[in-house]
Amino acid sequence: MTAKPKVWVARPLFPDVLARLTEYFDVQAEAVERPRSPSELKERLAGVDAAIVGLTDKVDAATLAGNQRLRVVANLGVGFNNLDVDALTRAGVLASNTPEVLNESVADYAWALMLAAARRVGAAERWLRAGQWAGSQMRFDDWLGVDVHGRTLGILGMGRIGQAIARRAAGFDMKVVYHNRSRLAEPLERACGATLVSKPELLRLADHLVLVLPYTAANRHAIGAPELAQMKPSAVLVNIARGGIVDDAALAAALREGRLAAAGLDVFEGEPAVHPGLLALDNVVLSPHIASASEDTRRDMANIAADNVIAALGFGEAAGKPPTPLNPAVMDAWAARKA
Ligand code: GLV
């Protein structure tokens, strides 16, 4: 009997998804979530046929150097700026991500952060839990936030998630403006009720600005001090895209100095570390990169990552046809080598 291929699962995963993998593979699954150093990651990837990795696992040419065995790296996320796809392709390793299934849950979460930041939900809860309500002289004009309904929603980056966020705005009677590399097709624009504007206009008009850009070198600090200076002091900023798209130090300064009303952040430059200037503020709602974390969506994402590994390594009903490859040409190269 030939040995089963080895699969390393870098993040704790749903037991039933691990059980599916175990049908085909010798699975080495991590029990705790933590960032790994490049050398530790390189070592873990040596000697396995496939890996399911998380967004803090940075797989690049150096990680892959000398690895003769690895064939698949499945990312637990739609964004894949942690993967150097060109380096994976050069190394003959198939990469995959988890697109589509998370769009609606992430859009829900963008609204959760927007509403929580605008209406000061986090700060109010902290105050209540600290026992400060009873016995306090709470005034009628305490805890005032910024309205969401009837205001202007700005969206920077209008892919599927941006569109899902925009569609929800009709229920809040909001005007929606967006900025994107390219204009949406007219029927989509209509379905979103959204109008394309320039980036300076977006910054100037938005009462609530949601960032949904992919992280690229060009998008690093797309919102920094100069952009924050163009926003309304009453505006709320929401980042559910990637850390590094916002200059967190500049954002902390703007929030501290009252040049921006509030922010809701799910992602951070250098996460899991969070800029101490943000941690010190009450007008920011912070969460640990969980926008896709609903029961159904995280399960779907885990299953898609598993499906990619199973199919790419030639098992299951979809053998040879992984559902969401990022560099499918790698499989042609495998086939050509076999022939
Ligand atoms: C989450 O950030 C993802 O890219 O899926």
CSV table of C-alpha atoms and ligand atoms in Angstrom, one decimal:
chain,number,residue,atom,x,y,z
A,1,MET,CA,0.0,0.0,0.0
A,2,THR,CA,1.4,3.4,-0.9
A,3,ALA,CA,1.6,6.0,1.9
A,4,LYS,CA,-1.0,8.7,2.0
A,5,PRO,CA,0.1,12.2,0.9
A,6,LYS,CA,0.9,14.4,3.8
A,7,VAL,CA,-1.1,17.6,4.5
A,8,TRP,CA,-0.2,20.2,7.0
A,9,VAL,CA,-3.1,22.3,8.4
A,10,ALA,CA,-1.5,25.5,9.8
A,11,ARG,CA,-4.7,26.8,11.6
A,12,PRO,CA,-7.1,24.9,13.9
A,13,LEU,CA,-10.0,23.8,11.7
A,14,PHE,CA,-13.5,22.4,12.0
A,15,PRO,CA,-13.1,18.7,13.1
A,16,ASP,CA,-15.5,17.5,10.3
A,17,VAL,CA,-13.3,19.2,7.7
A,18,LEU,CA,-10.2,17.6,9.1
A,19,ALA,CA,-12.1,14.3,9.1
A,20,ARG,CA,-12.7,14.8,5.3
A,21,LEU,CA,-9.1,15.4,4.7
A,22,THR,CA,-8.1,12.4,6.8
A,23,GLU,CA,-10.0,10.1,4.4
A,24,TYR,CA,-7.3,10.8,1.8
A,25,PHE,CA,-4.3,12.2,3.6
A,26,ASP,CA,-2.0,11.8,6.5
A,27,VAL,CA,-3.0,15.1,8.2
A,28,GLN,CA,-0.8,17.1,10.6
A,29,ALA,CA,-3.1,19.7,12.1
A,30,GLU,CA,-2.1,22.5,14.4
A,31,ALA,CA,-4.1,22.9,17.5
A,32,VAL,CA,-3.4,26.6,18.2
A,33,GLU,CA,-3.6,29.7,16.0
A,34,ARG,CA,-0.3,31.7,16.0
A,35,PRO,CA,1.9,33.5,13.6
A,36,ARG,CA,5.0,31.5,12.5
A,37,SER,CA,8.5,32.8,11.7
A,38,PRO,CA,9.6,32.3,8.0
A,39,SER,CA,12.1,29.6,9.1
A,40,GLU,CA,9.4,27.7,11.1
A,41,LEU,CA,7.0,28.0,8.1
A,42,LYS,CA,9.7,26.8,5.7
A,43,GLU,CA,10.4,23.8,8.0
A,44,ARG,CA,6.7,22.9,8.3
A,45,LEU,CA,6.2,23.0,4.5
A,46,ALA,CA,9.2,20.7,4.0
A,47,GLY,CA,8.1,17.1,3.8
A,48,VAL,CA,4.4,17.7,3.1
A,49,ASP,CA,2.5,17.4,-0.2
A,50,ALA,CA,0.0,20.2,0.6
A,51,ALA,CA,-0.7,22.8,3.2
A,52,ILE,CA,-3.8,24.8,4.3
A,53,VAL,CA,-2.5,28.1,5.6
A,54,GLY,CA,-3.9,31.2,7.2
A,55,LEU,CA,-3.4,34.9,6.3
A,56,THR,CA,-0.5,35.4,8.6
A,57,ASP,CA,1.5,32.6,6.9
A,58,LYS,CA,3.7,34.3,4.3
A,59,VAL,CA,4.7,31.9,1.6
A,60,ASP,CA,7.3,33.3,-0.8
A,61,ALA,CA,10.3,32.2,-2.8
A,62,ALA,CA,12.5,31.9,0.3
A,63,THR,CA,9.9,29.7,2.1
A,64,LEU,CA,9.7,27.5,-1.0
A,65,ALA,CA,13.5,27.3,-1.7
A,66,GLY,CA,14.7,23.7,-1.8
A,67,ASN,CA,11.2,22.3,-1.3
A,68,GLN,CA,10.9,19.4,-3.8
A,69,ARG,CA,7.7,17.9,-2.4
A,70,LEU,CA,5.1,20.6,-1.9
A,71,ARG,CA,2.4,20.7,-4.6
A,72,VAL,CA,-0.6,22.7,-3.1
A,73,VAL,CA,-1.0,25.7,-0.8
A,74,ALA,CA,-4.6,26.4,0.0
A,75,ASN,CA,-5.2,29.8,1.6
A,76,LEU,CA,-8.0,30.2,4.2
A,77,GLY,CA,-9.2,33.5,2.9
A,78,VAL,CA,-10.2,35.3,-0.3
A,79,GLY,CA,-7.3,37.9,0.0
A,80,PHE,CA,-4.0,36.2,-0.8
A,81,ASN,CA,-1.4,39.0,-0.3
A,82,ASN,CA,0.4,36.5,2.1
A,83,LEU,CA,1.1,34.3,-0.9
A,84,ASP,CA,3.7,35.1,-3.6
A,85,VAL,CA,1.7,33.5,-6.4
A,86,ASP,CA,4.5,34.0,-9.0
A,87,ALA,CA,7.0,32.3,-6.7
A,88,LEU,CA,4.5,29.4,-6.1
A,89,THR,CA,4.0,29.1,-9.9
A,90,ARG,CA,7.7,29.0,-10.5
A,91,ALA,CA,8.0,26.3,-7.9
A,92,GLY,CA,5.2,24.3,-9.5
A,93,VAL,CA,3.0,24.7,-6.5
A,94,LEU,CA,-0.8,25.2,-7.0
A,95,ALA,CA,-2.2,28.1,-4.9
A,96,SER,CA,-5.9,28.6,-4.0
A,97,ASN,CA,-8.1,31.0,-2.1
A,98,THR,CA,-11.8,31.1,-0.9
A,99,PRO,CA,-13.6,33.6,-3.1
A,100,GLU,CA,-17.4,34.4,-3.1
A,101,VAL,CA,-18.6,32.4,-0.1
A,102,LEU,CA,-17.7,35.1,2.3
A,103,ASN,CA,-19.0,38.2,0.4
A,104,GLU,CA,-22.3,38.5,2.3
A,105,SER,CA,-20.9,37.8,5.8
A,106,VAL,CA,-18.1,40.3,5.3
A,107,ALA,CA,-20.6,42.9,4.1
A,108,ASP,CA,-22.7,42.2,7.2
A,109,TYR,CA,-19.7,42.7,9.3
A,110,ALA,CA,-18.7,46.0,7.6
A,111,TRP,CA,-22.2,47.3,8.6
A,112,ALA,CA,-21.7,45.9,12.2
A,113,LEU,CA,-18.5,47.9,12.5
A,114,MET,CA,-19.9,51.0,10.9
A,115,LEU,CA,-23.0,51.0,13.2
A,116,ALA,CA,-21.0,50.2,16.3
A,117,ALA,CA,-18.4,52.9,15.6
A,118,ALA,CA,-20.9,55.5,14.6
A,119,ARG,CA,-23.2,54.9,17.7
A,120,ARG,CA,-20.3,54.2,20.1
A,121,VAL,CA,-21.5,50.7,21.0
A,122,GLY,CA,-18.0,49.5,22.2
A,123,ALA,CA,-17.3,52.4,24.4
A,124,ALA,CA,-20.8,52.4,25.9
A,125,GLU,CA,-20.6,48.7,26.7
A,126,ARG,CA,-17.2,49.1,28.3
A,127,TRP,CA,-18.6,51.9,30.5
A,128,LEU,CA,-21.6,49.8,31.5
A,129,ARG,CA,-19.6,46.7,32.3
A,130,ALA,CA,-17.2,48.8,34.4
A,131,GLY,CA,-20.3,49.5,36.6
A,132,GLN,CA,-20.4,53.2,35.8
A,133,TRP,CA,-24.1,53.5,34.9
A,134,ALA,CA,-25.6,52.9,38.3
A,135,GLY,CA,-25.0,56.0,40.4
A,136,SER,CA,-23.7,58.1,37.4
A,137,GLN,CA,-25.4,61.3,36.5
A,138,MET,CA,-25.9,60.3,32.9
A,139,ARG,CA,-27.2,63.2,30.9
A,140,PHE,CA,-29.7,63.3,28.0
A,141,ASP,CA,-26.9,64.6,25.8
A,142,ASP,CA,-24.3,62.0,26.7
A,143,TRP,CA,-23.3,59.2,24.4
A,144,LEU,CA,-24.2,61.1,21.3
A,145,GLY,CA,-23.0,59.4,18.1
A,146,VAL,CA,-23.2,60.0,14.4
A,147,ASP,CA,-26.3,58.9,12.4
A,148,VAL,CA,-26.0,56.3,9.7
A,149,HIS,CA,-29.4,56.5,8.1
A,150,GLY,CA,-29.9,59.2,5.5
A,151,ARG,CA,-26.1,59.9,5.3
A,152,THR,CA,-23.7,59.3,2.5
A,153,LEU,CA,-21.9,55.9,2.3
A,154,GLY,CA,-18.5,55.9,0.5
A,155,ILE,CA,-17.0,52.7,-0.6
A,156,LEU,CA,-13.4,52.5,-1.7
A,157,GLY,CA,-13.0,49.3,-3.8
A,158,MET,CA,-16.1,48.1,-5.5
A,159,GLY,CA,-15.7,44.3,-6.0
A,160,ARG,CA,-18.3,41.8,-4.9
A,161,ILE,CA,-17.9,42.6,-1.2
A,162,GLY,CA,-18.2,46.4,-1.9
A,163,GLN,CA,-21.3,45.8,-3.9
A,164,ALA,CA,-22.9,43.7,-1.2
A,165,ILE,CA,-22.2,46.5,1.3
A,166,ALA,CA,-23.7,49.0,-1.1
A,167,ARG,CA,-26.9,47.0,-1.6
A,168,ARG,CA,-27.6,47.0,2.1
A,169,ALA,CA,-27.5,50.9,2.1
A,170,ALA,CA,-31.0,51.2,0.6
A,171,GLY,CA,-32.5,50.0,3.9
A,172,PHE,CA,-30.8,52.9,5.6
A,173,ASP,CA,-31.9,55.4,3.0
A,174,MET,CA,-28.3,56.3,2.2
A,175,LYS,CA,-26.8,57.9,-0.8
A,176,VAL,CA,-23.9,55.7,-2.0
A,177,VAL,CA,-20.7,56.9,-3.8
A,178,TYR,CA,-17.8,54.7,-4.7
A,179,HIS,CA,-14.4,54.8,-6.2
A,180,ASN,CA,-12.9,51.9,-8.0
A,181,ARG,CA,-10.2,51.3,-10.7
A,182,SER,CA,-13.0,50.7,-13.2
A,183,ARG,CA,-16.6,51.7,-13.4
A,184,LEU,CA,-19.2,49.0,-12.6
A,185,ALA,CA,-21.4,47.9,-15.5
A,186,GLU,CA,-24.6,50.0,-15.5
A,187,PRO,CA,-27.0,47.3,-14.3
A,188,LEU,CA,-24.7,46.6,-11.3
A,189,GLU,CA,-24.4,50.2,-10.5
A,190,ARG,CA,-28.2,50.5,-10.5
A,191,ALA,CA,-28.5,47.4,-8.3
A,192,CYS,CA,-26.1,49.0,-5.8
A,193,GLY,CA,-27.7,52.4,-6.1
A,194,ALA,CA,-24.1,53.7,-6.4
A,195,THR,CA,-22.4,56.6,-8.2
A,196,LEU,CA,-18.7,56.5,-9.3
A,197,VAL,CA,-16.7,59.5,-8.0
A,198,SER,CA,-13.0,60.4,-7.9
A,199,LYS,CA,-11.0,59.5,-4.8
A,200,PRO,CA,-10.8,63.1,-3.5
A,201,GLU,CA,-14.6,63.4,-4.0
A,202,LEU,CA,-15.2,60.2,-2.2
A,203,LEU,CA,-13.1,61.4,0.8
A,204,ARG,CA,-14.9,64.7,0.8
A,205,LEU,CA,-18.4,63.4,0.5
A,206,ALA,CA,-18.4,60.3,2.7
A,207,ASP,CA,-20.1,60.4,6.1
A,208,HIS,CA,-19.1,56.7,6.4
A,209,LEU,CA,-16.2,55.4,4.4
A,210,VAL,CA,-15.7,51.7,4.0
A,211,LEU,CA,-12.4,50.3,2.6
A,212,VAL,CA,-12.7,47.1,0.6
A,213,LEU,CA,-9.5,47.2,-1.5
A,214,PRO,CA,-7.2,44.3,-2.0
A,215,TYR,CA,-3.8,44.8,-0.5
A,216,THR,CA,-1.1,45.6,-3.1
A,217,ALA,CA,2.1,47.6,-2.9
A,218,ALA,CA,0.2,50.5,-4.7
A,219,ASN,CA,-2.6,50.4,-2.1
A,220,ARG,CA,-0.3,50.6,0.9
A,221,HIS,CA,-1.4,53.6,3.0
A,222,ALA,CA,-4.1,54.4,0.5
A,223,ILE,CA,-5.6,56.2,3.5
A,224,GLY,CA,-2.8,58.1,5.2
A,225,ALA,CA,-2.5,61.6,6.7
A,226,PRO,CA,-3.2,63.5,3.4
A,227,GLU,CA,-6.4,61.4,2.7
A,228,LEU,CA,-7.6,61.7,6.3
A,229,ALA,CA,-7.2,65.4,6.1
A,230,GLN,CA,-9.7,65.5,3.2
A,231,MET,CA,-12.4,63.7,5.2
A,232,LYS,CA,-15.2,65.3,7.3
A,233,PRO,CA,-14.3,65.6,11.0
A,234,SER,CA,-17.7,64.0,11.6
A,235,ALA,CA,-16.9,61.0,9.4
A,236,VAL,CA,-16.5,57.3,10.3
A,237,LEU,CA,-13.9,55.1,8.7
A,238,VAL,CA,-14.3,51.3,8.4
A,239,ASN,CA,-11.5,49.0,7.3
A,240,ILE,CA,-12.4,45.4,6.7
A,241,ALA,CA,-9.9,45.0,3.8
A,242,ARG,CA,-6.3,44.6,5.0
A,243,GLY,CA,-4.0,46.2,7.5
A,244,GLY,CA,-1.5,48.5,5.8
A,245,ILE,CA,-4.1,50.0,3.5
A,246,VAL,CA,-4.6,52.5,6.3
A,247,ASP,CA,-1.6,54.3,8.0
A,248,ASP,CA,-2.7,53.3,11.5
A,249,ALA,CA,-0.4,55.9,13.2
A,250,ALA,CA,-2.0,58.7,11.1
A,251,LEU,CA,-5.4,57.3,11.8
A,252,ALA,CA,-4.8,57.2,15.6
A,253,ALA,CA,-3.6,60.8,15.4
A,254,ALA,CA,-6.7,61.9,13.5
A,255,LEU,CA,-9.1,60.1,15.9
A,256,ARG,CA,-7.3,61.5,18.9
A,257,GLU,CA,-7.3,65.0,17.7
A,258,GLY,CA,-11.0,65.0,16.7
A,259,ARG,CA,-10.2,65.2,12.9
A,260,LEU,CA,-12.3,62.1,12.4
A,261,ALA,CA,-15.3,61.0,14.6
A,262,ALA,CA,-14.7,57.3,14.8
A,263,ALA,CA,-13.4,54.2,13.2
A,264,GLY,CA,-14.2,50.5,13.0
A,265,LEU,CA,-11.2,48.3,12.3
A,266,ASP,CA,-11.0,44.6,11.7
A,267,VAL,CA,-7.5,44.6,10.2
A,268,PHE,CA,-4.2,46.2,11.2
A,269,GLU,CA,-0.8,46.9,9.9
A,270,GLY,CA,1.4,44.2,11.4
A,271,GLU,CA,-1.5,42.3,13.0
A,272,PRO,CA,-1.9,40.5,15.4
A,273,ALA,CA,-0.1,43.5,16.8
A,274,VAL,CA,-2.3,46.6,17.0
A,275,HIS,CA,-0.9,50.2,17.0
A,276,PRO,CA,-0.8,51.3,20.7
A,277,GLY,CA,-2.3,54.7,19.6
A,278,LEU,CA,-5.5,52.9,18.5
A,279,LEU,CA,-5.7,50.8,21.7
A,280,ALA,CA,-5.6,53.9,23.7
A,281,LEU,CA,-8.7,55.4,22.1
A,282,ASP,CA,-12.4,55.0,22.9
A,283,ASN,CA,-13.7,56.2,19.5
A,284,VAL,CA,-12.5,53.2,17.6
A,285,VAL,CA,-14.1,49.7,17.5
A,286,LEU,CA,-11.4,47.0,17.2
A,287,SER,CA,-11.8,43.4,16.2
A,288,PRO,CA,-9.3,40.6,15.5
A,289,HIS,CA,-9.8,40.1,11.7
A,290,ILE,CA,-13.1,38.2,12.0
A,291,ALA,CA,-15.3,39.8,9.3
A,292,SER,CA,-15.9,36.4,7.6
A,293,ALA,CA,-16.4,34.6,10.9
A,294,SER,CA,-19.9,33.4,10.8
A,295,GLU,CA,-20.5,29.7,11.5
A,296,ASP,CA,-21.7,29.0,7.9
A,297,THR,CA,-19.1,31.1,6.1
A,298,ARG,CA,-16.0,29.9,8.0
A,299,ARG,CA,-17.2,26.3,7.4
A,300,ASP,CA,-17.7,27.0,3.7
A,301,MET,CA,-14.2,28.6,3.5
A,302,ALA,CA,-12.6,25.6,5.3
A,303,ASN,CA,-14.4,23.2,3.0
A,304,ILE,CA,-13.3,25.1,-0.1
A,305,ALA,CA,-9.7,25.0,1.1
A,306,ALA,CA,-10.0,21.2,1.7
A,307,ASP,CA,-11.7,20.7,-1.7
A,308,ASN,CA,-8.8,22.4,-3.4
A,309,VAL,CA,-6.3,20.2,-1.8
A,310,ILE,CA,-8.3,17.0,-2.3
A,311,ALA,CA,-9.0,17.7,-6.0
A,312,ALA,CA,-5.6,19.0,-6.8
A,313,LEU,CA,-3.9,15.9,-5.4
A,314,GLY,CA,-6.2,13.8,-7.6
A,315,PHE,CA,-8.8,12.6,-5.1
A,316,GLY,CA,-12.5,12.8,-4.7
A,317,GLU,CA,-15.3,13.4,-7.2
A,318,ALA,CA,-13.6,16.5,-8.6
A,319,ALA,CA,-10.2,14.9,-8.9
A,320,GLY,CA,-8.0,17.1,-11.1
A,321,LYS,CA,-10.4,20.1,-10.9
A,322,PRO,CA,-9.8,22.2,-7.8
A,323,PRO,CA,-12.6,24.7,-7.5
A,324,THR,CA,-10.7,28.0,-6.9
A,325,PRO,CA,-7.1,27.8,-8.1
A,326,LEU,CA,-5.1,31.0,-8.4
A,327,ASN,CA,-2.5,29.7,-10.8
A,328,PRO,CA,-4.3,26.8,-12.6
A,329,ALA,CA,-1.5,26.7,-15.3
A,330,VAL,CA,0.6,24.8,-12.7
A,331,MET,CA,-1.7,21.8,-13.2
A,332,ASP,CA,-1.0,21.8,-17.0
A,333,ALA,CA,2.7,21.8,-16.2
A,334,TRP,CA,2.1,18.8,-13.9
A,335,ALA,CA,0.2,17.0,-16.6
A,336,ALA,CA,2.9,17.8,-19.2
A,337,ARG,CA,5.5,16.4,-16.9
A,338,LYS,CA,3.5,13.1,-16.4
A,339,ALA,CA,2.8,12.6,-20.2
B,1,GLV,C1,-10.1,37.8,5.0
B,1,GLV,O1,-9.5,38.8,5.3
B,1,GLV,C2,-10.0,37.1,3.7
B,1,GLV,O2,-9.2,37.6,2.9
B,1,GLV,O3,-10.7,36.2,3.5
